[in-house]
PDB file of C-alpha atoms in Angstrom:
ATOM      1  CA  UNK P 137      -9.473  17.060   8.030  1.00  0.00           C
ATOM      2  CA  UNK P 138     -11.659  17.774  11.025  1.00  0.00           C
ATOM      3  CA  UNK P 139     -11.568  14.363  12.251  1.00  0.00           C
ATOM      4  CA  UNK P 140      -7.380  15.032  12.271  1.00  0.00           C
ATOM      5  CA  UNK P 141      -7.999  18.390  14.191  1.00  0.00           C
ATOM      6  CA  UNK P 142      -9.926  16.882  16.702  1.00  0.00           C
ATOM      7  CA  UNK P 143      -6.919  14.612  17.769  1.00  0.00           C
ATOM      8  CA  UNK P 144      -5.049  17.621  17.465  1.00  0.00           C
ATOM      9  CA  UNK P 145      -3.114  17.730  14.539  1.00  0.00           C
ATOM     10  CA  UNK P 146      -2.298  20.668  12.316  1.00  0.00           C
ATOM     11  CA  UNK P 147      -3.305  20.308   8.780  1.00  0.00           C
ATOM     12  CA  UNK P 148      -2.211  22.067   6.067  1.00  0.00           C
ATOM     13  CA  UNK P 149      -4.266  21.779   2.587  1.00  0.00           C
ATOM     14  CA  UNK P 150      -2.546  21.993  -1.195  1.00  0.00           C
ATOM     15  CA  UNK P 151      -2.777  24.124  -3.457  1.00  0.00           C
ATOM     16  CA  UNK P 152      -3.571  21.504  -6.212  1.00  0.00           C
ATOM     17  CA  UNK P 153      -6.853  20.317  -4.798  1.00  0.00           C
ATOM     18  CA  UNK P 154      -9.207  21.187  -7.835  1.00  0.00           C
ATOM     19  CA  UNK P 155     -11.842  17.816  -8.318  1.00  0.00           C
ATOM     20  CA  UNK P 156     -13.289  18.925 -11.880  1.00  0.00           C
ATOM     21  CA  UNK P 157     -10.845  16.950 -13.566  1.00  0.00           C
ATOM     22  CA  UNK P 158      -8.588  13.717 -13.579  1.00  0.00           C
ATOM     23  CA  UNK P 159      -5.824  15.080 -11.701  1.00  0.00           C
ATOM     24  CA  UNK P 160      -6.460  17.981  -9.173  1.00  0.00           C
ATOM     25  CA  UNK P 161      -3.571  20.305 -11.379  1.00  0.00           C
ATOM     26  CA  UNK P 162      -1.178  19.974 -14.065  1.00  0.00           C
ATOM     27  CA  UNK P 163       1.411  17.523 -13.519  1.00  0.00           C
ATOM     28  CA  UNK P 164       4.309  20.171 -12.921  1.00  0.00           C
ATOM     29  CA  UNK P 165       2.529  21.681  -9.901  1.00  0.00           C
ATOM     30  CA  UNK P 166       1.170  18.910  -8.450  1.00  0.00           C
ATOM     31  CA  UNK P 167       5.165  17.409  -8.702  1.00  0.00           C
ATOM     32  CA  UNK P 168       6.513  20.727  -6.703  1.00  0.00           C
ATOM     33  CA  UNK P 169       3.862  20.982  -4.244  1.00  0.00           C
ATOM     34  CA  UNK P 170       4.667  17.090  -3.166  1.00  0.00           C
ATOM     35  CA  UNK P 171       7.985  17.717  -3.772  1.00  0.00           C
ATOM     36  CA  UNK P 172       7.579  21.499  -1.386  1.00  0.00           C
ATOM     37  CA  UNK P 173       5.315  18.987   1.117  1.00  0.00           C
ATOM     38  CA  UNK P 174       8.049  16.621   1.330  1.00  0.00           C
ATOM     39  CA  UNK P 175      11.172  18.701   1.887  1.00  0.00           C
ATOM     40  CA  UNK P 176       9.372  21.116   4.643  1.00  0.00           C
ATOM     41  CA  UNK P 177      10.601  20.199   7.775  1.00  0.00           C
ATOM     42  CA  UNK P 178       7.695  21.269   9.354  1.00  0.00           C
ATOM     43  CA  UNK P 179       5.062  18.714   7.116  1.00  0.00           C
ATOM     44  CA  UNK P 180       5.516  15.276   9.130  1.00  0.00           C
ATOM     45  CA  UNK P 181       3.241  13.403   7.126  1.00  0.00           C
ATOM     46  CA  UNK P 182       1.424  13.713   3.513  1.00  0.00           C
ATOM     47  CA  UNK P 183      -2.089  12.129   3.260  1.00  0.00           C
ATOM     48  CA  UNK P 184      -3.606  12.022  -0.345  1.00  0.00           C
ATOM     49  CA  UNK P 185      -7.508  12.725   0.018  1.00  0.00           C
ATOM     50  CA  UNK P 186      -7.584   9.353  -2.416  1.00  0.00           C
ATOM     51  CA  UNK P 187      -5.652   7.338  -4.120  1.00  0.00           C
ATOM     52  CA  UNK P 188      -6.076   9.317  -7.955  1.00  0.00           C
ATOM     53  CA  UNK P 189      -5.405   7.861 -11.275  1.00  0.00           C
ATOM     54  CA  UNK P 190      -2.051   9.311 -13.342  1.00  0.00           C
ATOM     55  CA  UNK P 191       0.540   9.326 -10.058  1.00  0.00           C
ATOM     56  CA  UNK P 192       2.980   8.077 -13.295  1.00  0.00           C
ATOM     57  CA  UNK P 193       3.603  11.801 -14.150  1.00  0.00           C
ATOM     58  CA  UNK P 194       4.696  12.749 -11.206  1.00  0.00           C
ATOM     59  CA  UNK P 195       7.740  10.472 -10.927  1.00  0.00           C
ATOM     60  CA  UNK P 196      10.469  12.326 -13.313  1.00  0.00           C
ATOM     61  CA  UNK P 197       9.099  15.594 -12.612  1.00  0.00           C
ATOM     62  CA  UNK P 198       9.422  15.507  -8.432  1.00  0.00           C
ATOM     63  CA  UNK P 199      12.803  16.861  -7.247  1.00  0.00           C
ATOM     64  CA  UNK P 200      15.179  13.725  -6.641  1.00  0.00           C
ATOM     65  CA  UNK P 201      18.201  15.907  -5.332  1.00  0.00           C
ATOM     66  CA  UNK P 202      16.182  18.251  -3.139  1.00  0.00           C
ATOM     67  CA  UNK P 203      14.525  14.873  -1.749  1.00  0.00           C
ATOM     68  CA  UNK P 204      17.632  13.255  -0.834  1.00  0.00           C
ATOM     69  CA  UNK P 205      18.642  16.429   1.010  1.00  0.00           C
ATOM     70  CA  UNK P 206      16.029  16.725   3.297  1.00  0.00           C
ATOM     71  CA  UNK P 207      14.842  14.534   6.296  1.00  0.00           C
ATOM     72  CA  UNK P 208      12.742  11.949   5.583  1.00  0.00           C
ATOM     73  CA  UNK P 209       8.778  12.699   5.534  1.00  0.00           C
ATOM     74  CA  UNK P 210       6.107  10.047   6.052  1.00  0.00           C
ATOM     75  CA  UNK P 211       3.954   9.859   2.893  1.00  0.00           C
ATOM     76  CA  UNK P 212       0.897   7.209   3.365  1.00  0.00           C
ATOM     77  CA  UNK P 213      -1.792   6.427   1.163  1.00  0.00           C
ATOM     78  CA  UNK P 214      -2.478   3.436  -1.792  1.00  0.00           C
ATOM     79  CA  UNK P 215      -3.889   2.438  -5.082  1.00  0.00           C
ATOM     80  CA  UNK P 216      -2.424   5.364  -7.427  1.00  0.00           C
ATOM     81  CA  UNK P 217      -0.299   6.523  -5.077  1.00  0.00           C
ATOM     82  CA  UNK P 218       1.624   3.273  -5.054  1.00  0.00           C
ATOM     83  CA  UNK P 219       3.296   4.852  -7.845  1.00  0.00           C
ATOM     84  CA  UNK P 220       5.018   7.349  -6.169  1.00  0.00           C
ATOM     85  CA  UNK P 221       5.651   5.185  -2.851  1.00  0.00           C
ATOM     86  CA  UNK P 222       7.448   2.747  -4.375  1.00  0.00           C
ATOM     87  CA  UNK P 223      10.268   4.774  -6.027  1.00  0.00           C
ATOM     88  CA  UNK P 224      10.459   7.124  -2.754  1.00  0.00           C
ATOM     89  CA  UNK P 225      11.692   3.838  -0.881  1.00  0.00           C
ATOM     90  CA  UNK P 226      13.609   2.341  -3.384  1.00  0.00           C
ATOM     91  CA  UNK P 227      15.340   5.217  -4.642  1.00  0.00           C
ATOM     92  CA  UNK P 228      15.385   7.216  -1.122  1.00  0.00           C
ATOM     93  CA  UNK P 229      15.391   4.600   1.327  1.00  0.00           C
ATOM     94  CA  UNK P 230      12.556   6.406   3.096  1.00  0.00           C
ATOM     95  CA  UNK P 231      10.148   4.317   4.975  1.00  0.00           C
ATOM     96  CA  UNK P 232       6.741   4.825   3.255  1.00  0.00           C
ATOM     97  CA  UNK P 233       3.160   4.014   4.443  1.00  0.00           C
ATOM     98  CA  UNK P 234       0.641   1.393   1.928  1.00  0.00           C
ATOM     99  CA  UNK P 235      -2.309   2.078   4.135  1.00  0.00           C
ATOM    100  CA  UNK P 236      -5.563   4.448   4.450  1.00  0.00           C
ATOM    101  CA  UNK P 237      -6.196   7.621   2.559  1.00  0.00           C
ATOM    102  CA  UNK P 238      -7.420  10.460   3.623  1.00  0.00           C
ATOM    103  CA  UNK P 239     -10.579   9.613   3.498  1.00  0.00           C
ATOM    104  CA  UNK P 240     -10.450   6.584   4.946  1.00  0.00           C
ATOM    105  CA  UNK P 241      -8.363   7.435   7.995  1.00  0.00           C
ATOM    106  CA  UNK P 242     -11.687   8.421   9.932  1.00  0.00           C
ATOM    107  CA  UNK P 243     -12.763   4.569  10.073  1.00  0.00           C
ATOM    108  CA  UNK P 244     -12.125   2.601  13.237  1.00  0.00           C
ATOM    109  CA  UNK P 245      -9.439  -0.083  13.076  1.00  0.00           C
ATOM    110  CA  UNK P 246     -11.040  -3.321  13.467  1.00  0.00           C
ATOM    111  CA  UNK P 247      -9.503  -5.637  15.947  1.00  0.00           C
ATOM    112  CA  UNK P 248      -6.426  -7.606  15.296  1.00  0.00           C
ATOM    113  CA  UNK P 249      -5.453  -4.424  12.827  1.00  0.00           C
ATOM    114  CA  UNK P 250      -3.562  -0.915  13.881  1.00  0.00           C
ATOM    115  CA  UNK P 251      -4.473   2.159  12.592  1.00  0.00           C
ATOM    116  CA  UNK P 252      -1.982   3.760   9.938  1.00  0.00           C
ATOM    117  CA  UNK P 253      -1.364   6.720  12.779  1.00  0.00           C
ATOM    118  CA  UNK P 254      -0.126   4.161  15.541  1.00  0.00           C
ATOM    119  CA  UNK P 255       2.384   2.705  12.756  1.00  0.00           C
ATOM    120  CA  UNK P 256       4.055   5.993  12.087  1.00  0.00           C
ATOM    121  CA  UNK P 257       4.079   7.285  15.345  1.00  0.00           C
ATOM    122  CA  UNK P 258       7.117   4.451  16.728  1.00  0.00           C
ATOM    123  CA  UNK P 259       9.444   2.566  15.472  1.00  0.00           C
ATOM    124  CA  UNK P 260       7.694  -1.090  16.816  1.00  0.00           C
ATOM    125  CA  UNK P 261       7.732  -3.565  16.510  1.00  0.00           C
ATOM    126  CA  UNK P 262       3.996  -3.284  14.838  1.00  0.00           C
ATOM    127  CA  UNK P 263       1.865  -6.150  15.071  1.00  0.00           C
ATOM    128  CA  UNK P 264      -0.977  -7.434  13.440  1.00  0.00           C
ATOM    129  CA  UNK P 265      -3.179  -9.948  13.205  1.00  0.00           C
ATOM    130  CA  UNK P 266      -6.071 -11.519  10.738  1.00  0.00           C
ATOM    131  CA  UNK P 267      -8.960  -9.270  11.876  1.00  0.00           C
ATOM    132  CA  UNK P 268     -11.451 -12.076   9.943  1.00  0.00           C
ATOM    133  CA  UNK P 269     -13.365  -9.249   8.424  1.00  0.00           C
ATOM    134  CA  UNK P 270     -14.512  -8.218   4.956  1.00  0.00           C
ATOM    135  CA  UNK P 271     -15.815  -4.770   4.364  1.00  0.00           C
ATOM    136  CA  UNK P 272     -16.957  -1.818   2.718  1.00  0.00           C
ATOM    137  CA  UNK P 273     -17.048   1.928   2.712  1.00  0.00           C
ATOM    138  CA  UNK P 274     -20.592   3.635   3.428  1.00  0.00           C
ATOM    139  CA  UNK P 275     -21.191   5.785   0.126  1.00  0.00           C
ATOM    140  CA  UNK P 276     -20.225   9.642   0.616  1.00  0.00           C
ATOM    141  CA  UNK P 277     -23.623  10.440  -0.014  1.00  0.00           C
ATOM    142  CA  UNK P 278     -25.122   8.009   2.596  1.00  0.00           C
ATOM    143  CA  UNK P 279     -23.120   9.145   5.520  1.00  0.00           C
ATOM    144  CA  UNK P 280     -19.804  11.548   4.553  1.00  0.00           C
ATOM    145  CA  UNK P 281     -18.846  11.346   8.434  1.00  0.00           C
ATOM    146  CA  UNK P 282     -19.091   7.600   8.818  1.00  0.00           C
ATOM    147  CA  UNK P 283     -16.362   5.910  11.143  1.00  0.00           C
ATOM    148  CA  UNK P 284     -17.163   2.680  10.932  1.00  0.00           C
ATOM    149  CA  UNK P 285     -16.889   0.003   8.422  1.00  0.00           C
ATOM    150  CA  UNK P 286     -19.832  -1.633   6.373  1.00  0.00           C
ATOM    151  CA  UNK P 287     -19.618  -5.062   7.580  1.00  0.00           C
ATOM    152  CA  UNK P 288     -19.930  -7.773   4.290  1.00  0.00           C
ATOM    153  CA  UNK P 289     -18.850 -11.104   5.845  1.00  0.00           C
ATOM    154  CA  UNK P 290     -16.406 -13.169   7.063  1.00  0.00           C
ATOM    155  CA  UNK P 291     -12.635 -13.671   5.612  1.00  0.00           C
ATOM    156  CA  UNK P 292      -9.059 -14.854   6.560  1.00  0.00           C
ATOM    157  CA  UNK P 293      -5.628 -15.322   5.068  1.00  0.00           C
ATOM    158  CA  UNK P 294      -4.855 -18.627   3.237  1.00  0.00           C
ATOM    159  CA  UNK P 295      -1.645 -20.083   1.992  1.00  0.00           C
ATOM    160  CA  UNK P 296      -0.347 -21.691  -1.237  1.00  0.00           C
ATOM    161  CA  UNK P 297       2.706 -23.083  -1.539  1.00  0.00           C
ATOM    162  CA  UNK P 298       3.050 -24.097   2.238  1.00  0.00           C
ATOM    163  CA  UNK P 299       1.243 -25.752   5.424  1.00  0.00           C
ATOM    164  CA  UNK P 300       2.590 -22.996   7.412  1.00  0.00           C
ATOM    165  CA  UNK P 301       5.232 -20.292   7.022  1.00  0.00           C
ATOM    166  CA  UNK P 302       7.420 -18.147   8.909  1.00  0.00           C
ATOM    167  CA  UNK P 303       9.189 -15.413   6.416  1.00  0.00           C
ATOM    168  CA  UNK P 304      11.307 -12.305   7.692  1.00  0.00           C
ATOM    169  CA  UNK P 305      12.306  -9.587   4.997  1.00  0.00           C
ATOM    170  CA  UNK P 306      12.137  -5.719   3.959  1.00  0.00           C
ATOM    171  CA  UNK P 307       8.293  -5.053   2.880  1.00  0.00           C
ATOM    172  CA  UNK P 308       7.777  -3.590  -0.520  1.00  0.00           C
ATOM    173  CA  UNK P 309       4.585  -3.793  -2.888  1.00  0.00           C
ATOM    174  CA  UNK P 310       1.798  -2.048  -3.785  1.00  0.00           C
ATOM    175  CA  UNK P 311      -1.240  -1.907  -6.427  1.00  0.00           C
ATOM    176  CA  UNK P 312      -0.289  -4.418  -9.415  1.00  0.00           C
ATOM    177  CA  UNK P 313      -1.776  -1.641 -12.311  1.00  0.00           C
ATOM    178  CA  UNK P 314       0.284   1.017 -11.148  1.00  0.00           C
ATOM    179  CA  UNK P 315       3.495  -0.701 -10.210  1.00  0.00           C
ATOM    180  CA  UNK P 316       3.282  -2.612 -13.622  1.00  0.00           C
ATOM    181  CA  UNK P 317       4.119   0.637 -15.248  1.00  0.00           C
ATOM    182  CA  UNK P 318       7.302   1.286 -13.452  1.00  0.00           C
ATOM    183  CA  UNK P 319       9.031  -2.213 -13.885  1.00  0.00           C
ATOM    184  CA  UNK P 320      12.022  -2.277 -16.001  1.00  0.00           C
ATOM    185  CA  UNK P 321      12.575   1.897 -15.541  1.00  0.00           C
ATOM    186  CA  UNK P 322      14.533   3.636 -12.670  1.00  0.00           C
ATOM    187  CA  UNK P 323      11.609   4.623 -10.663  1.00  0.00           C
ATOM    188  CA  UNK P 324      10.666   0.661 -10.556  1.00  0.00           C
ATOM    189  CA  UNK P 325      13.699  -1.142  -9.959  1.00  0.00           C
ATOM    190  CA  UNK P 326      12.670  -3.710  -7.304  1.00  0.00           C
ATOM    191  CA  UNK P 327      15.344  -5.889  -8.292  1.00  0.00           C
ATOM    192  CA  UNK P 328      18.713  -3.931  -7.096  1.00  0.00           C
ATOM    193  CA  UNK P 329      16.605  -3.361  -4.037  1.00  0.00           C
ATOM    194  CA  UNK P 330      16.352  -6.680  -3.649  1.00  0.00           C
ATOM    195  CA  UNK P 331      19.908  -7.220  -4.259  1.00  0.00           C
ATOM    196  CA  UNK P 332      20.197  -3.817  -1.823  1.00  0.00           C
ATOM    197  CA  UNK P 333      18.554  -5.756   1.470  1.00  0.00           C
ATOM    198  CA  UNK P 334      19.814  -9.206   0.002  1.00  0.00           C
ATOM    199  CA  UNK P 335      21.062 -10.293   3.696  1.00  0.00           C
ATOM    200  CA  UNK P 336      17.224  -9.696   4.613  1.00  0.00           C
ATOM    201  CA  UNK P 337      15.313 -10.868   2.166  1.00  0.00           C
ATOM    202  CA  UNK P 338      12.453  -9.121   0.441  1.00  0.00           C
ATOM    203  CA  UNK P 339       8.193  -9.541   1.334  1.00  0.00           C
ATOM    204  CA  UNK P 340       6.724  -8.719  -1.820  1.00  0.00           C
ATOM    205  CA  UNK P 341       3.254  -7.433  -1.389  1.00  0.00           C
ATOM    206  CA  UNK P 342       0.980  -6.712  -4.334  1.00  0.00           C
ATOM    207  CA  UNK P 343      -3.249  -6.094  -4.279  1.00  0.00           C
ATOM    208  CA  UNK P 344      -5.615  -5.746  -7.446  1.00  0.00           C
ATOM    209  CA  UNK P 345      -7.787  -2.439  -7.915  1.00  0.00           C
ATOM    210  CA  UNK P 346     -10.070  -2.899 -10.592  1.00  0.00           C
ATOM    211  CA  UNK P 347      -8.722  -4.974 -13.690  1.00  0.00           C
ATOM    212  CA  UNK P 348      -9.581  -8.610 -14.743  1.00  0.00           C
ATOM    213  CA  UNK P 349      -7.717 -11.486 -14.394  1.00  0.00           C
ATOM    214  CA  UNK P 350      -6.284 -12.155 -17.295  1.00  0.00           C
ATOM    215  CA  UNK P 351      -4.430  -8.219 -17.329  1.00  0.00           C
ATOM    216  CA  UNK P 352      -3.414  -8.926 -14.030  1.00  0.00           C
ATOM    217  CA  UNK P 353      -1.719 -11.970 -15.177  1.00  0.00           C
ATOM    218  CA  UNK P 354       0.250 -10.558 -17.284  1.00  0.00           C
ATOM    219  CA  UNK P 355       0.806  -7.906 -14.955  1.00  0.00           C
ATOM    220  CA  UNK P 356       2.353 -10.123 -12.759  1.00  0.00           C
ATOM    221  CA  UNK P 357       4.108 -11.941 -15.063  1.00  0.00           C
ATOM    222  CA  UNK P 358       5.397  -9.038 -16.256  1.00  0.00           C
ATOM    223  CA  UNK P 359       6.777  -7.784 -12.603  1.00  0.00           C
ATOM    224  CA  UNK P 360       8.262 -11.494 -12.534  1.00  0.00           C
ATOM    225  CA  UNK P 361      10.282 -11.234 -15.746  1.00  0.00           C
ATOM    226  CA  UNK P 362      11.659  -7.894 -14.112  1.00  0.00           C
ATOM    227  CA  UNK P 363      13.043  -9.598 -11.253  1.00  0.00           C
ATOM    228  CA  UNK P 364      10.803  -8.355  -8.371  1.00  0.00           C
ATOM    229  CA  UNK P 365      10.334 -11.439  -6.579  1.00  0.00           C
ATOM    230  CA  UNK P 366      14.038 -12.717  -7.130  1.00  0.00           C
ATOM    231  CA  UNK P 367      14.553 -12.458  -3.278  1.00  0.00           C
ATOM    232  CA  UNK P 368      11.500 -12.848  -1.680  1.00  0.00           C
ATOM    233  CA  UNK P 369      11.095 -15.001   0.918  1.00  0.00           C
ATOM    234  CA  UNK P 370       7.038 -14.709   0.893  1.00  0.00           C
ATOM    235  CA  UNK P 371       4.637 -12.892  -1.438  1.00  0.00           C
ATOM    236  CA  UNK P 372       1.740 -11.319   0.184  1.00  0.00           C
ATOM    237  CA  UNK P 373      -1.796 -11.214  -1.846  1.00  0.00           C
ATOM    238  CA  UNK P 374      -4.521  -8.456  -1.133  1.00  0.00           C
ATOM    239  CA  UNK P 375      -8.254  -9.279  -1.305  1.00  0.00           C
ATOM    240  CA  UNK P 376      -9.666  -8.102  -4.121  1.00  0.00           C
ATOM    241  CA  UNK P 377     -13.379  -7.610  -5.841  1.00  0.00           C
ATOM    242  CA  UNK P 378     -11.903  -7.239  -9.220  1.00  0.00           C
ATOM    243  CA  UNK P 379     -13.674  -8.969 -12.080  1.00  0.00           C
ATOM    244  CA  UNK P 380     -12.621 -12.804 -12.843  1.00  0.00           C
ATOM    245  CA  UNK P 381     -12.260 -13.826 -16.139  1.00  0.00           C
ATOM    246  CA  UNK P 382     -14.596 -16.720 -17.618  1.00  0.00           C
ATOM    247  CA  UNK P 383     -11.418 -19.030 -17.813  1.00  0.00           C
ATOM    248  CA  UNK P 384      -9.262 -17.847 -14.839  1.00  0.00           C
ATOM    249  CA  UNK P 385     -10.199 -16.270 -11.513  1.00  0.00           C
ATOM    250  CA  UNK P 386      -7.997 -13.199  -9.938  1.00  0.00           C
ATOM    251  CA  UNK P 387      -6.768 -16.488  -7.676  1.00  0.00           C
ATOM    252  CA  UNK P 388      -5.198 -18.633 -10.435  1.00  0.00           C
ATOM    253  CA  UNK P 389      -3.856 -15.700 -12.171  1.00  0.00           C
ATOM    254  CA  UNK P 390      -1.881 -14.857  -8.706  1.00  0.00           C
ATOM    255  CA  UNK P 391      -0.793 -18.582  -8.650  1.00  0.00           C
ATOM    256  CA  UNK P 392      -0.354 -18.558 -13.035  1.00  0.00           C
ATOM    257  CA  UNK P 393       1.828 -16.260 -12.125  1.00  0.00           C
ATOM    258  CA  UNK P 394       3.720 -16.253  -9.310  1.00  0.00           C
ATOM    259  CA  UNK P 395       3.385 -20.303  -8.002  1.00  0.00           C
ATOM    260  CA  UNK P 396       6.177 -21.332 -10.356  1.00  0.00           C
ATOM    261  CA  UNK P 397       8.525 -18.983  -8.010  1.00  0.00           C
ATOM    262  CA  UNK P 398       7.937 -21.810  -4.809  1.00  0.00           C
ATOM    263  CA  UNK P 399       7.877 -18.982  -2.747  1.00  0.00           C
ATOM    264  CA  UNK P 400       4.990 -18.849  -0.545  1.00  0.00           C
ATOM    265  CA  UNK P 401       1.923 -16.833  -1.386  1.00  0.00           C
ATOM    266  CA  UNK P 402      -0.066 -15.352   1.786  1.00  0.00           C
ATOM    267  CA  UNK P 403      -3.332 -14.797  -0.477  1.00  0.00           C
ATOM    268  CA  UNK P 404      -6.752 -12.706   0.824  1.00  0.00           C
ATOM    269  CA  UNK P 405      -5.047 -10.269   3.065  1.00  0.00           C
ATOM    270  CA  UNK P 406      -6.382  -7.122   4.119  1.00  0.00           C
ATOM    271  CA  UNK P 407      -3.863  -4.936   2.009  1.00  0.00           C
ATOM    272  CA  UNK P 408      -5.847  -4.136  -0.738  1.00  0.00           C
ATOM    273  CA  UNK P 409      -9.198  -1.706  -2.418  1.00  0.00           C
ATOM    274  CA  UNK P 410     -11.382  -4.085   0.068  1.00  0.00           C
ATOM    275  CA  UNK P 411     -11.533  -2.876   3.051  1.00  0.00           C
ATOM    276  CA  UNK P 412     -10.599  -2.629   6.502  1.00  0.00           C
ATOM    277  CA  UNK P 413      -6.819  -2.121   5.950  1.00  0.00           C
ATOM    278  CA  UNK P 414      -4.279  -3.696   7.034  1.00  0.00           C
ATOM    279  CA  UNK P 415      -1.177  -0.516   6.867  1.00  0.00           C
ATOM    280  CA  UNK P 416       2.425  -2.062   5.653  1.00  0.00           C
ATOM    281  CA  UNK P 417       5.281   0.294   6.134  1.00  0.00           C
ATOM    282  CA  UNK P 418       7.059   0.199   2.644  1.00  0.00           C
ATOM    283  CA  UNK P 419      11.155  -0.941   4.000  1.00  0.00           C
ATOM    284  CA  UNK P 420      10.466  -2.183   7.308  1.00  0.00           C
ATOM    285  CA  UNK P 421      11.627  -5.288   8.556  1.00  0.00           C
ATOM    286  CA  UNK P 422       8.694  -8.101   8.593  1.00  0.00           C
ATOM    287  CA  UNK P 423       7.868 -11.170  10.288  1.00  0.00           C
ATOM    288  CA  UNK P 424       4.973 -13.510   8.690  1.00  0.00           C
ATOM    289  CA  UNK P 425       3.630 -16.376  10.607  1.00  0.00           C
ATOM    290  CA  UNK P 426       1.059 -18.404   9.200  1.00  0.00           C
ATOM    291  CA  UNK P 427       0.626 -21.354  11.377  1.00  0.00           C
ATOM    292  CA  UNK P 428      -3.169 -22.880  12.832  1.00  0.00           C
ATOM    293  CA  UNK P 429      -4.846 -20.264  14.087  1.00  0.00           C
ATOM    294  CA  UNK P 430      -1.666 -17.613  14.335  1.00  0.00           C
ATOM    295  CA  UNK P 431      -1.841 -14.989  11.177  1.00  0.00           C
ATOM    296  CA  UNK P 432       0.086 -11.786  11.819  1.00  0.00           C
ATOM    297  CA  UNK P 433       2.450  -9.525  10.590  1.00  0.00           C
ATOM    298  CA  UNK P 434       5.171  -8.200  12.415  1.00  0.00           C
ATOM    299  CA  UNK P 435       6.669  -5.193  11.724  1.00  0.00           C
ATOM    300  CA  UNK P 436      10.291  -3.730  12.988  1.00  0.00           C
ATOM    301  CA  UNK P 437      11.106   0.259  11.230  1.00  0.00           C
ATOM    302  CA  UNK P 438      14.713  -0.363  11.329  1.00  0.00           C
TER     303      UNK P 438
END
């Protein structure tokens, strides 16, 4: 929060910010305080300090009509919080933010990247390249002010399904174990979206937190079945450390999966729970060029 109001923003701080237990309140005040955040004209922007764990009791309880009353706000954050991102675009049409938390936002943007700040701030187009970097956060209790990354090697986006690509379409995506839950209910419907932005195609993104292969197999089966990828014209793939299985990697359960759909799959992209981050802008109109040495993202908020 400090780091913010040294750039000179104004921060306000929840009510529901109590770190004793899973959730930092019951469900029903943390779902009117977002839903409070959201409709104040004066709140621009709503920053999670972290991504959480049960964002899935939230959706049904947060005020749909009051929402789609009021202006649109910028919520931005990932992992748990996919949940909630994902039905306030589809359902909304709001433009939301899969990037940095809270407590990420004090890192440095690596080059090629742009910081989560820079997207929301104008309407692009945004663009970003492979920044060829694999990190990690410095432990809270090594340095709680760090701002720059833990370097752990080298990386870069790789194709399947291709020799090179060139996809336009609306971005939408998020963390595979929370997402899973919503398919096939109205807070999930990915589908009629897709129908929705039809004309434009869709770029399905997804990224694995913590589960092995073989659940996120099926997860992504499961998001298949529902009709998420029905009009994509690329599926993006986040890095990811979690665990293989001993008969598949997190790799061949991606292409298990999701290479039957010949769509092109952008896999090892900085979207993910490995950092640095690479912020996509949940609706916004995106270019994808994979080609040689040319990797970027392109991305229009129109």
């Amino acid at each position: 929060m400090d780091w913010l109001r040294d750039r000179g923003y104004d921060v306000v701080v929840g009510e529901c910010m109590d770190g004793s237990g899973i959730t930092s309140a019951p469900a029903e005040a943390r779902a009117a305080e977002l839903t409070a955040m959201l409709c104040d004209p004066q709140v621009r922007c709503v920053v999670p300090p972290w991504g959480g764990e049960t964002a899935i009791d939230l959706v049904d309880l947060l005020d749909w009509d009051a929402l789609a009353e009021a202006e649109p706000t910028w919520l931005v954050g990932y992992s748990d919080l996919s949940t909630i991102l994902l039905p306030i675009t589809t359902r909304l049409g709001w433009a939301t933010v899969h990037g940095d938390n809270l407590a990420d936002t004090p890192y440095r943007t690596p080059a090629g990247l742009r910081h989560w700040l820079d997207l929301v701030s104008g309407a692009g187009p945004h663009v970003q390249r492979d920044s060829g970097l694999v990190a990690d956060w410095w432990r809270f209790e090594e340095d709680p002010r760090a701002t720059e990354w833990r370097e752990v090697g080298p990386g870069g986006w790789r194709l399947h399904g291709a020799e090179s690509l060139t996809a336009t379409g609306r971005l939408v995506g998020g963390c595979i174990e929370t997402m899973v839950n919503l398919a096939g209910t109205p807070y999930g419907d990915v589908a009629a979206f897709g129908r929705q932005h039809a004309a434009d195609g869709l770029i399905v993104y997804v990224e694995a937190c913590e589960d092995g292969a073989a659940t996120i197999c099926r997860n992504l089966h499961g998001l298949r079945l529902a009709g998420w990828f029905e009009h994509a014209t690329a599926i993006l793939v986040g890095r990811t450390k979690a665990p293989d299985h001993p008969g598949m990697t997190q790799e061949e359960a991606v292409v298990d999966a999701l290479g039957r759909l010949g769509v092109p799959l952008v896999l090892d992209m900085e979207i993910g729970h490995v950092p640095p981050h690479l912020p996509l802008v949940n609706g916004a109109l995106a270019t994808v060029v994979v080609d040689g040495d040319t990797h970027q993202v392109t991305q229009d908020l129109r």
